Coordinates of C-alpha atoms in Angstrom, one line a residue:
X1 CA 200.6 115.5 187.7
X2 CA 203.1 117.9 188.9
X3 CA 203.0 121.3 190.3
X4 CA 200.4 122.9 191.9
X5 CA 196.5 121.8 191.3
X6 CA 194.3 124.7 189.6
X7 CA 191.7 126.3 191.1
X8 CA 189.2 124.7 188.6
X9 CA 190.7 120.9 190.1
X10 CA 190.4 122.5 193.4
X11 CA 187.0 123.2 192.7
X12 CA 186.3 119.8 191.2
X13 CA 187.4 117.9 194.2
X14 CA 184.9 119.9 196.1
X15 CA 181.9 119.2 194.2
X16 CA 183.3 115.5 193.7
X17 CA 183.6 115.2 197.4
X18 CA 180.5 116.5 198.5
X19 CA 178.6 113.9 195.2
X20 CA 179.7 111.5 198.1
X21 CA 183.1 110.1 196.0
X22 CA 185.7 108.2 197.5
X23 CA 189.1 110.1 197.5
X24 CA 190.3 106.9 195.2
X25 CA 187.5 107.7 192.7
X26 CA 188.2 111.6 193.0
X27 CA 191.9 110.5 192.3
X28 CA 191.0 108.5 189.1
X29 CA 188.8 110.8 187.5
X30 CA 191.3 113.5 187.8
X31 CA 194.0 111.9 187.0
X32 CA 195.8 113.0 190.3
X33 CA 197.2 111.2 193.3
X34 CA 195.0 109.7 196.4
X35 CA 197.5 111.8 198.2
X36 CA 196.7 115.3 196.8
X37 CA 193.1 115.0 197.4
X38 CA 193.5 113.7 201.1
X39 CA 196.3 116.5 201.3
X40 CA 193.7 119.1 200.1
X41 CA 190.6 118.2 201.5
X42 CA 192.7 118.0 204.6
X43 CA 193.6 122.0 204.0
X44 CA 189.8 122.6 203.4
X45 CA 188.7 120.9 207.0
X46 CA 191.7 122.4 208.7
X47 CA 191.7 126.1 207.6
X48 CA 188.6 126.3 205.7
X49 CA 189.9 127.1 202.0
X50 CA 192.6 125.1 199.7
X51 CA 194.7 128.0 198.6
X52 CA 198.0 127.9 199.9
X53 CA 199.2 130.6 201.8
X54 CA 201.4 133.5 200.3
X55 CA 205.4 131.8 199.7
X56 CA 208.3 134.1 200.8
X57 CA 209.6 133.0 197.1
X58 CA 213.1 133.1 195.9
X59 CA 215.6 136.5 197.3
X60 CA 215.3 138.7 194.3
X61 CA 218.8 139.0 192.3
X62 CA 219.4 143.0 193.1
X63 CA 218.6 144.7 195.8
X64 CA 216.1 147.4 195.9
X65 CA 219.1 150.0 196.2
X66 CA 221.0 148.2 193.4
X67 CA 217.9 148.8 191.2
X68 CA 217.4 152.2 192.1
X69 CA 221.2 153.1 191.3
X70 CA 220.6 151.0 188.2
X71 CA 217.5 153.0 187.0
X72 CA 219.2 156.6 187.6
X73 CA 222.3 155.9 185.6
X74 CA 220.4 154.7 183.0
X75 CA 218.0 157.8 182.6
X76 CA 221.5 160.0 183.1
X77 CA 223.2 158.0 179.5
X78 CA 219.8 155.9 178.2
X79 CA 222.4 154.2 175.3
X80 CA 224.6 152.9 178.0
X81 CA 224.7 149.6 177.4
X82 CA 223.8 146.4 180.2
X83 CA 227.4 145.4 180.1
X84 CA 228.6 149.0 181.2
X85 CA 225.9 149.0 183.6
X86 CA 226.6 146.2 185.2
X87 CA 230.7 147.8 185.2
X88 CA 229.5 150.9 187.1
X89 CA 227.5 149.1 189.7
X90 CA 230.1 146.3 190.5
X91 CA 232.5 149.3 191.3
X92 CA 230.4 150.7 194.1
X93 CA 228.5 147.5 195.4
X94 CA 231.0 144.8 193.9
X95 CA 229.2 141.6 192.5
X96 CA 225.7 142.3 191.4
X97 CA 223.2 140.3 189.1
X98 CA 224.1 139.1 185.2
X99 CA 223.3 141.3 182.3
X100 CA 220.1 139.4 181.8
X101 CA 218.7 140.3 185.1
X102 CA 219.6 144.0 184.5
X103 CA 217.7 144.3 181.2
X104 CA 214.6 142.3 182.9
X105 CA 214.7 145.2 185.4
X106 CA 215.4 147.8 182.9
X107 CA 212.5 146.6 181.3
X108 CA 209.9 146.0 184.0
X109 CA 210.9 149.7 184.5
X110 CA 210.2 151.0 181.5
X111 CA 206.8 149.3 181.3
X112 CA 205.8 150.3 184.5
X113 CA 206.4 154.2 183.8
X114 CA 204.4 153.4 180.1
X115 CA 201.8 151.8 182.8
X116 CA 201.8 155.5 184.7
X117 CA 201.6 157.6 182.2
X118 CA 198.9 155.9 180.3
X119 CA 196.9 155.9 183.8
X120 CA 197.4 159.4 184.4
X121 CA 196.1 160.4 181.2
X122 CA 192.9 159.3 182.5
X123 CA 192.9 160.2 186.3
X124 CA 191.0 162.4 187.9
X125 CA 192.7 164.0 191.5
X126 CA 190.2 163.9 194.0
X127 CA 190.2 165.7 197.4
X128 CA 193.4 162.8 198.8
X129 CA 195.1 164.2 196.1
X130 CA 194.6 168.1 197.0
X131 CA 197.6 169.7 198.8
X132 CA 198.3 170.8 202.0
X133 CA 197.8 175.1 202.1
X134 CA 199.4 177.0 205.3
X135 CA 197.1 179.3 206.3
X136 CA 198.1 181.9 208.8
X137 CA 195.1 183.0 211.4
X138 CA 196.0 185.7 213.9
X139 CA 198.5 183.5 216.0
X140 CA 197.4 180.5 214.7
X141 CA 198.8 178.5 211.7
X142 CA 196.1 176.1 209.7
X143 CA 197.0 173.5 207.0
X144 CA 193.6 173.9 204.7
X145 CA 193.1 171.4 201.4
X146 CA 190.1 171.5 199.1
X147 CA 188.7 170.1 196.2
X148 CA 185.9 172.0 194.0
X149 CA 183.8 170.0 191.0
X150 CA 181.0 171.4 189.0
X151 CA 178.5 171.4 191.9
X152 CA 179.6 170.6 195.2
X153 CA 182.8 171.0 197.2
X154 CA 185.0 169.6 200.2
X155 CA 187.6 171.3 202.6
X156 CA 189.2 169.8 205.1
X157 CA 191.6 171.5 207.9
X158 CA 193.9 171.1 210.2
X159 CA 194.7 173.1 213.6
X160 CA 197.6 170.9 215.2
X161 CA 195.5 169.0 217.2
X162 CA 192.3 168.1 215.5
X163 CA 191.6 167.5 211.7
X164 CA 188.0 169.0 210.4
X165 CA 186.3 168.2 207.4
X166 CA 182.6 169.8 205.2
X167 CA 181.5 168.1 202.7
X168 CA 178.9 170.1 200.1
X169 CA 176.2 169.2 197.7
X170 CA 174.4 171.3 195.3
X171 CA 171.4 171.6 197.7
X172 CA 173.5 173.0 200.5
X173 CA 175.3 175.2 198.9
X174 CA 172.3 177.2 196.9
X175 CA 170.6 177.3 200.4
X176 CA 173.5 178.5 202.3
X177 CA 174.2 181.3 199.3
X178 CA 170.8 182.5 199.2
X179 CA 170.7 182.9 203.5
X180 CA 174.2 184.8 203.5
X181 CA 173.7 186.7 200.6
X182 CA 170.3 187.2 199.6
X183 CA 170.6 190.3 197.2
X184 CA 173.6 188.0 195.1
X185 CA 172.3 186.3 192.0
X186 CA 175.0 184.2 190.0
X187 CA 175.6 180.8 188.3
X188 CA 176.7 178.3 190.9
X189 CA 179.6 177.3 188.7
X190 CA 181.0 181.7 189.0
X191 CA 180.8 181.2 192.5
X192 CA 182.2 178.1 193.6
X193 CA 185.2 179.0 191.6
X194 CA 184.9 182.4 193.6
X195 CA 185.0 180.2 196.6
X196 CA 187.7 177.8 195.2
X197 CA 190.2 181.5 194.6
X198 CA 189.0 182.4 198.3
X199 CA 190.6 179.2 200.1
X200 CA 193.6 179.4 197.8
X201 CA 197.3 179.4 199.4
X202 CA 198.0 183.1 198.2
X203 CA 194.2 184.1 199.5
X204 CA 193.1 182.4 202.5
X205 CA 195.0 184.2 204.5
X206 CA 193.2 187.3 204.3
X207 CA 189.9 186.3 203.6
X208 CA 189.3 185.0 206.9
X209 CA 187.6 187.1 208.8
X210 CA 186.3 185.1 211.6
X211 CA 187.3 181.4 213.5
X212 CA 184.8 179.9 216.1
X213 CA 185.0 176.4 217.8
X214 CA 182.7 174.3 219.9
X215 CA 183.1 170.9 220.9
X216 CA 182.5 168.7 218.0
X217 CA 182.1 171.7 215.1
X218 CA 184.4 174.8 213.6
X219 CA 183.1 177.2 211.9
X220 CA 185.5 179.5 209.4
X221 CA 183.8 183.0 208.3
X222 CA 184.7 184.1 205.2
X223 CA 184.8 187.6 203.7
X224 CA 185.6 188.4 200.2
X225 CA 184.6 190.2 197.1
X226 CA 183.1 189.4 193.9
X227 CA 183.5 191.4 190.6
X228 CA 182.3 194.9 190.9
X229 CA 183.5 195.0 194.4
X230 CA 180.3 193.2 195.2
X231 CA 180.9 191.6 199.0
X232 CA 180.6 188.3 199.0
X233 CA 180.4 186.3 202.9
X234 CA 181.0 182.1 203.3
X235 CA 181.0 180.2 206.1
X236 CA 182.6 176.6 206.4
X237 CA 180.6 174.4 208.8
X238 CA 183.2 172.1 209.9
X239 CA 183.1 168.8 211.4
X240 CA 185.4 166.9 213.5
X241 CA 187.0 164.2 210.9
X242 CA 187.5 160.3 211.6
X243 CA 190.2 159.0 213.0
X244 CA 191.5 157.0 210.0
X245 CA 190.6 159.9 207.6
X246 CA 193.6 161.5 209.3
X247 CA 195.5 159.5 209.1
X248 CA 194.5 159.1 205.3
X249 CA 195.1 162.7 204.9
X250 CA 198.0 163.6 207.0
X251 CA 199.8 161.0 209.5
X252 CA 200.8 158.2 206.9
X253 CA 201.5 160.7 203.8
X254 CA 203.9 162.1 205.9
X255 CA 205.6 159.3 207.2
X256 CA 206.2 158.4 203.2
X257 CA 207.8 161.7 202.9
X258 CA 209.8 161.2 205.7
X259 CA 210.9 157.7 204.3
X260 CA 211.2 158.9 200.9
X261 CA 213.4 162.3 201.6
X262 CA 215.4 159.4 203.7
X263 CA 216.0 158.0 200.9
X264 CA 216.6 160.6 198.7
X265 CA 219.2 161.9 201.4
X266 CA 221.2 158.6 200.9
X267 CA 221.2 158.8 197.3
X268 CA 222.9 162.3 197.4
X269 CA 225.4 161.1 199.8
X270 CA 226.4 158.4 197.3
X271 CA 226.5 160.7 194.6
X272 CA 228.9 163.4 196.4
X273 CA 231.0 160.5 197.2
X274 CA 231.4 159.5 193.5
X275 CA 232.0 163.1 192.6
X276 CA 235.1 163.2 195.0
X277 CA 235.8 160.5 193.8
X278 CA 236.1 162.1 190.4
X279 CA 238.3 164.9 191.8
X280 CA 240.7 162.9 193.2
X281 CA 241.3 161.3 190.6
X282 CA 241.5 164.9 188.3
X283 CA 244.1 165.9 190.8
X284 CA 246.0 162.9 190.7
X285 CA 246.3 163.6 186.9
X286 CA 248.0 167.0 188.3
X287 CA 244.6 168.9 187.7
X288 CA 244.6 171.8 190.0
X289 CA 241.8 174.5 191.0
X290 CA 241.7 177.3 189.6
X291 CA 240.0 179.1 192.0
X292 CA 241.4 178.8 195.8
X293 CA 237.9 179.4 197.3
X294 CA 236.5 176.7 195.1
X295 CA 238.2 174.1 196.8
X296 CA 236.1 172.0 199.1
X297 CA 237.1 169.0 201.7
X298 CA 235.9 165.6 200.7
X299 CA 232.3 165.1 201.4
X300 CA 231.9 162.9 205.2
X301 CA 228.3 162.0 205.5
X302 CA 228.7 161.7 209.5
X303 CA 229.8 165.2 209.6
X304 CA 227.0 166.5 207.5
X305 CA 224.8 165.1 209.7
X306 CA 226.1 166.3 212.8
X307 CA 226.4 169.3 211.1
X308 CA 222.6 170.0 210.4
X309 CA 221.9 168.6 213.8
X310 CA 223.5 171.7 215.7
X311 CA 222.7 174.3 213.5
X312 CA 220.6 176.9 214.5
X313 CA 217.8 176.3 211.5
X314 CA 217.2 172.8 213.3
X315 CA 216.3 174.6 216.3
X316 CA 213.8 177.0 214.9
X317 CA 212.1 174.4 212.6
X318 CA 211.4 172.0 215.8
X319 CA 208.8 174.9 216.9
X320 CA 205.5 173.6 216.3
X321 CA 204.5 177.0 214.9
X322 CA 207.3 176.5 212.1
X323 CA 206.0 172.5 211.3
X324 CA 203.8 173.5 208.4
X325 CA 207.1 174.5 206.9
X326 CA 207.3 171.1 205.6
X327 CA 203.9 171.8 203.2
X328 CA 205.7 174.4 201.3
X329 CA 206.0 174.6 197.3
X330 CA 208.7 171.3 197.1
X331 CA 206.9 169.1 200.3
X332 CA 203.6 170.2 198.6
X333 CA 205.2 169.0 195.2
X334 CA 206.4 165.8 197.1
X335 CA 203.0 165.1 199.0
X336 CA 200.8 165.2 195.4
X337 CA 203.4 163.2 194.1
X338 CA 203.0 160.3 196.9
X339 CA 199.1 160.5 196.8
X340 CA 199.0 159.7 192.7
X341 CA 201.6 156.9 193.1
X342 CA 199.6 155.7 196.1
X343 CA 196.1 156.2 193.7
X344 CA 198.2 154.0 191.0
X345 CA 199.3 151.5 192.9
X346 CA 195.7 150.6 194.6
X347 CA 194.4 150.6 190.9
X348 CA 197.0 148.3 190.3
X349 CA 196.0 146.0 193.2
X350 CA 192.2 146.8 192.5
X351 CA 192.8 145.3 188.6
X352 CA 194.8 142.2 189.5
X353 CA 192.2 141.6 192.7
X354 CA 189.2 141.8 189.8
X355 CA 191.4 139.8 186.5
X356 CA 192.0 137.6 189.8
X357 CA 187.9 137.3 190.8
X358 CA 187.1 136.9 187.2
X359 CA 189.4 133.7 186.3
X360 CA 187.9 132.2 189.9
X361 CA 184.0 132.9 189.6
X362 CA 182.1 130.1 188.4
X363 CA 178.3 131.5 188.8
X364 CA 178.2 133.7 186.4
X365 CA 179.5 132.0 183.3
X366 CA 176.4 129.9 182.8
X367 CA 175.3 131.5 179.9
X368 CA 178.4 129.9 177.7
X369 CA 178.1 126.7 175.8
X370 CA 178.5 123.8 177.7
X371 CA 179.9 121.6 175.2
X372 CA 183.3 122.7 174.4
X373 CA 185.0 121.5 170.9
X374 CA 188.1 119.5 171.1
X375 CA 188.9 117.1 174.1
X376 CA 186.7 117.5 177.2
X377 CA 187.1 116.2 180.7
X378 CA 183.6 114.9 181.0
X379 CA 184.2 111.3 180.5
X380 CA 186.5 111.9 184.1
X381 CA 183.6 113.0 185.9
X382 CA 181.2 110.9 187.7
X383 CA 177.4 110.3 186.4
X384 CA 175.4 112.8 188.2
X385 CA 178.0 115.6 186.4
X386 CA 178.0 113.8 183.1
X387 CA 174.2 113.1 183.1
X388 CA 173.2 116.7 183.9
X389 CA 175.9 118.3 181.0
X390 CA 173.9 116.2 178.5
X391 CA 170.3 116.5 179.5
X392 CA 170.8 119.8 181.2
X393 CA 168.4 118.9 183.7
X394 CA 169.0 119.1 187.5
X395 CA 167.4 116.2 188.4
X396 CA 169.2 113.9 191.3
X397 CA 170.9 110.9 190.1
X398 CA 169.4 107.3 190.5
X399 CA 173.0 106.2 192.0
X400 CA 174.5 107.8 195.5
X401 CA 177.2 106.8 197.9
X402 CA 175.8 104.2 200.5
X403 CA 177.6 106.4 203.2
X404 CA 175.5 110.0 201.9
X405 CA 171.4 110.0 201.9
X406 CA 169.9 111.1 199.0
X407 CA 169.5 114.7 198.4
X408 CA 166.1 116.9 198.9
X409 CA 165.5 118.5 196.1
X410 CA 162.2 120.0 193.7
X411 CA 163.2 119.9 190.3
X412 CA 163.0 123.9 188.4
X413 CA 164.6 125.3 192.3
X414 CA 166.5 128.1 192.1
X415 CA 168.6 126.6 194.3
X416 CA 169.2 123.8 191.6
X417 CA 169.8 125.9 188.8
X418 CA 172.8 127.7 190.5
X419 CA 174.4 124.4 191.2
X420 CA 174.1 123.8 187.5
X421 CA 175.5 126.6 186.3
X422 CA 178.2 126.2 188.4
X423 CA 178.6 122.7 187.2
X424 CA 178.7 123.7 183.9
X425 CA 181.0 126.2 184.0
X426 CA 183.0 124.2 186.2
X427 CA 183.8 121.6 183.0
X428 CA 183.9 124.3 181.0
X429 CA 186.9 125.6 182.9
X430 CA 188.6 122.2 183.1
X431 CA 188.3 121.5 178.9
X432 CA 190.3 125.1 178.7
X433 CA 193.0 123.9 181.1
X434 CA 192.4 120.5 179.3
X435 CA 192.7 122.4 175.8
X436 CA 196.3 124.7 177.3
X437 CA 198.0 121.3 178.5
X438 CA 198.3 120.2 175.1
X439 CA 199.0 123.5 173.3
X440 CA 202.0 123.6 175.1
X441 CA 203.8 120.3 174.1
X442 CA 205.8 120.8 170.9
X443 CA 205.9 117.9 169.2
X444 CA 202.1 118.0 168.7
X445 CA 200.6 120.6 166.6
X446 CA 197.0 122.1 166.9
X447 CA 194.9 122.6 164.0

């Protein structure tokens, strides 16, 4: 047999193994080598599991730059053909992959944006999701984020040092309403809302009225107005948040804006390069500017850079009181943007860890017939397997391995009944795999 052994033949060397079978009589029944099953019960013993570990694989054809370029000039001219493609991006990185491998990536492209959209349709942003809010406080600058649903709320904030978080229930918030501001009656959907305007970017600001901080708690008064100039009074009971929930929030977000503006940066620089490389050749064509102040130098990255370095904005942005700069509208835009892909992309891992868990469980498949149509592998296992398919009875076997002792066991245990249903569902899984085998030789044709 060649290639790697399935997880259902991984599985059946197990159970064959621990029957008491000789790794010659596991051989023959699977139809394998002696050597694979020594090889693989070896892996078991040694680090406790047969799946091999992760392989670096083969170097992917394109670079993840190549494919980047490749994506953006095909959104700028989507009829452009692969063969043009492949022209433009052999001009600025010289050989690149065939024309095949550029429409496999054009198309694992296009179905993973179909992927986003569709997920999007159905997601729900959840407080991770929330942006980042300057909030100015006498001399101090906050970064505030919130999310309101139907009934309860959380905040979180951050002071420059410390990150604070309140979570709310329904419970909380009606008690905390009626000891602030007894003589207020109102649907609690009116006045979370009211509360969810309050802690707004353009209203926070002046609605504080009041900041107080002990140890381990912060406290945020809030004054503000109903309809009917009705005062209305909220305080935010704040607790110090965990260490990896800032992270969560704040730390590792930003470093993916960091990397991502990176990398935007570098895509810019390539692009001013190709537009002088436009203009020279306009002017070599005798092209001239109309405009003298129009005129510009050709574009030197190193000088840019340098540049921005000694400019007097750098300096003033380094000031920590000037940091939250980085959570206005477009870093606000690009943080929201980073938490959905990041939401995606664990849904993504989430579904192939579960399609994953679902073609590997055994126990809980025992409900399904037992006696699959077309060729079956039971006439490869040995007796106890075969005898307890038929009869679907648990009972021990008459025969056992000289080297084992025979098992302890009360017929009707629960015990008994797992290992049966994992038995069964074991041969089950190995008549499918029997069943896909075949299907995939031409010559023979299934009716």
């Amino acid at each position: 047999m060649r290639g790697e052994l399935s997880s259902a033949q991984k599985e059946c060397i197990l159970v064959l193994h621990q029957e008491g079978l000789s790794n010659r009589r596991i051989a023959t029944h699977l139809s394998i080598s002696e050597f694979c099953v020594r090889y693989n019960l070896k892996k078991l013993k040694e680090n406790g599991t047969m799946v091999n570990k992760t392989r670096s694989g083969r170097p992917k054809a394109m670079t993840s730059e190549q494919e980047s370029a490749l994506i953006a000039r095909s959104k700028e001219d989507p009829t452009k053909p692969a063969t043009q493609l492949k022209l433009d991006l052999e001009e600025t990185y010289g050989h690149v992959a065939s024309i095949s491998v550029i429409k496999k990536c054009l198309s694992e492209w296009k179905t993973e944006m179909a992927d986003l959209l569709e997920w999007r349709r159905h997601w729900k942003p959840d407080l991770k999701a929330a942006k980042w809010a300057p909030c100015r406080y006498k001399e101090k600058t906050l970064l505030v984020k919130s999310h309101f649903a139907d009934e309860t709320y959380q905040i979180m904030v951050y002071d420059g040092l410390r990150m604070w978080q309140e979570q709310c229930d329904k419970e909380q918030f009606q008690q905390r309403t009626k000891t602030l501001n007894p003589n207020i009656e109102a649907p609690l959907g009116t006045l979370l809302h009211h509360l969810q305007d309050s802690v707004s970017e353009e209203n926070m600001s002046y609605s504080i009225c009041k900041l107080t901080q002990k140890e381990d708690a912060v406290t945020i008064h809030m004054a503000t107005q109903l309809e009917g100039a009705l005062p209305f009074t909220w305080q935010f009971h704040l607790k110090e948040a965990l260490h990896e929930e800032s992270a969560e929030h704040l730390t590792t977000p930003l470093m993916s804006m960091v990397a991502e503006l990176l990398r935007r940066q570098k895509e810019l620089f390539r692009i001013l390069k190709r537009k002088d490389a436009e203009i020279d050749d306009y002017k070599a064509s005798g092209a001239k500017v109309s405009r003298k102040h129009l005129e510009t130098t050709p574009f030197d990255d190193k000088i840019f850079i340098n540049n921005m370095n000694e400019s007097k904005e750098f300096g003033v942005l380094v000031d920590p009181n000037q940091s939250t700069s980085a959570f206005q509208e477009p870093g606000q835009d690009l943080y929201r943007q980073i938490k959905m892909r990041d939401a995606f992309n664990n849904a993504q891992l989430i579904q192939e860890d579960s399609d994953e868990e679902y073609e590997d469980d055994f126990s809980g498949v025992g409900d399904a017939p037992t006696a699959p149509s077309g060729p079956s592998w039971r006439k490869r296992l040995p007796p106890s397997l075969v005898e307890a398919a038929q009869t679907g009875t648990n009972q021990s076997p008459d025969r056992v391995s000289p080297k084992k002792s025979p098992r302890m066991s009360s017929p009707g245990s629960s015990t008994q009944d797992t290992e049966m249903m994992r038995r069964q569902a074991l041969e089950k899984k190995l008549a499918e795999e029997q069943t896909k085998l075949k299907a995939k030789k031409k010559k023979k044709k299934l009716f």
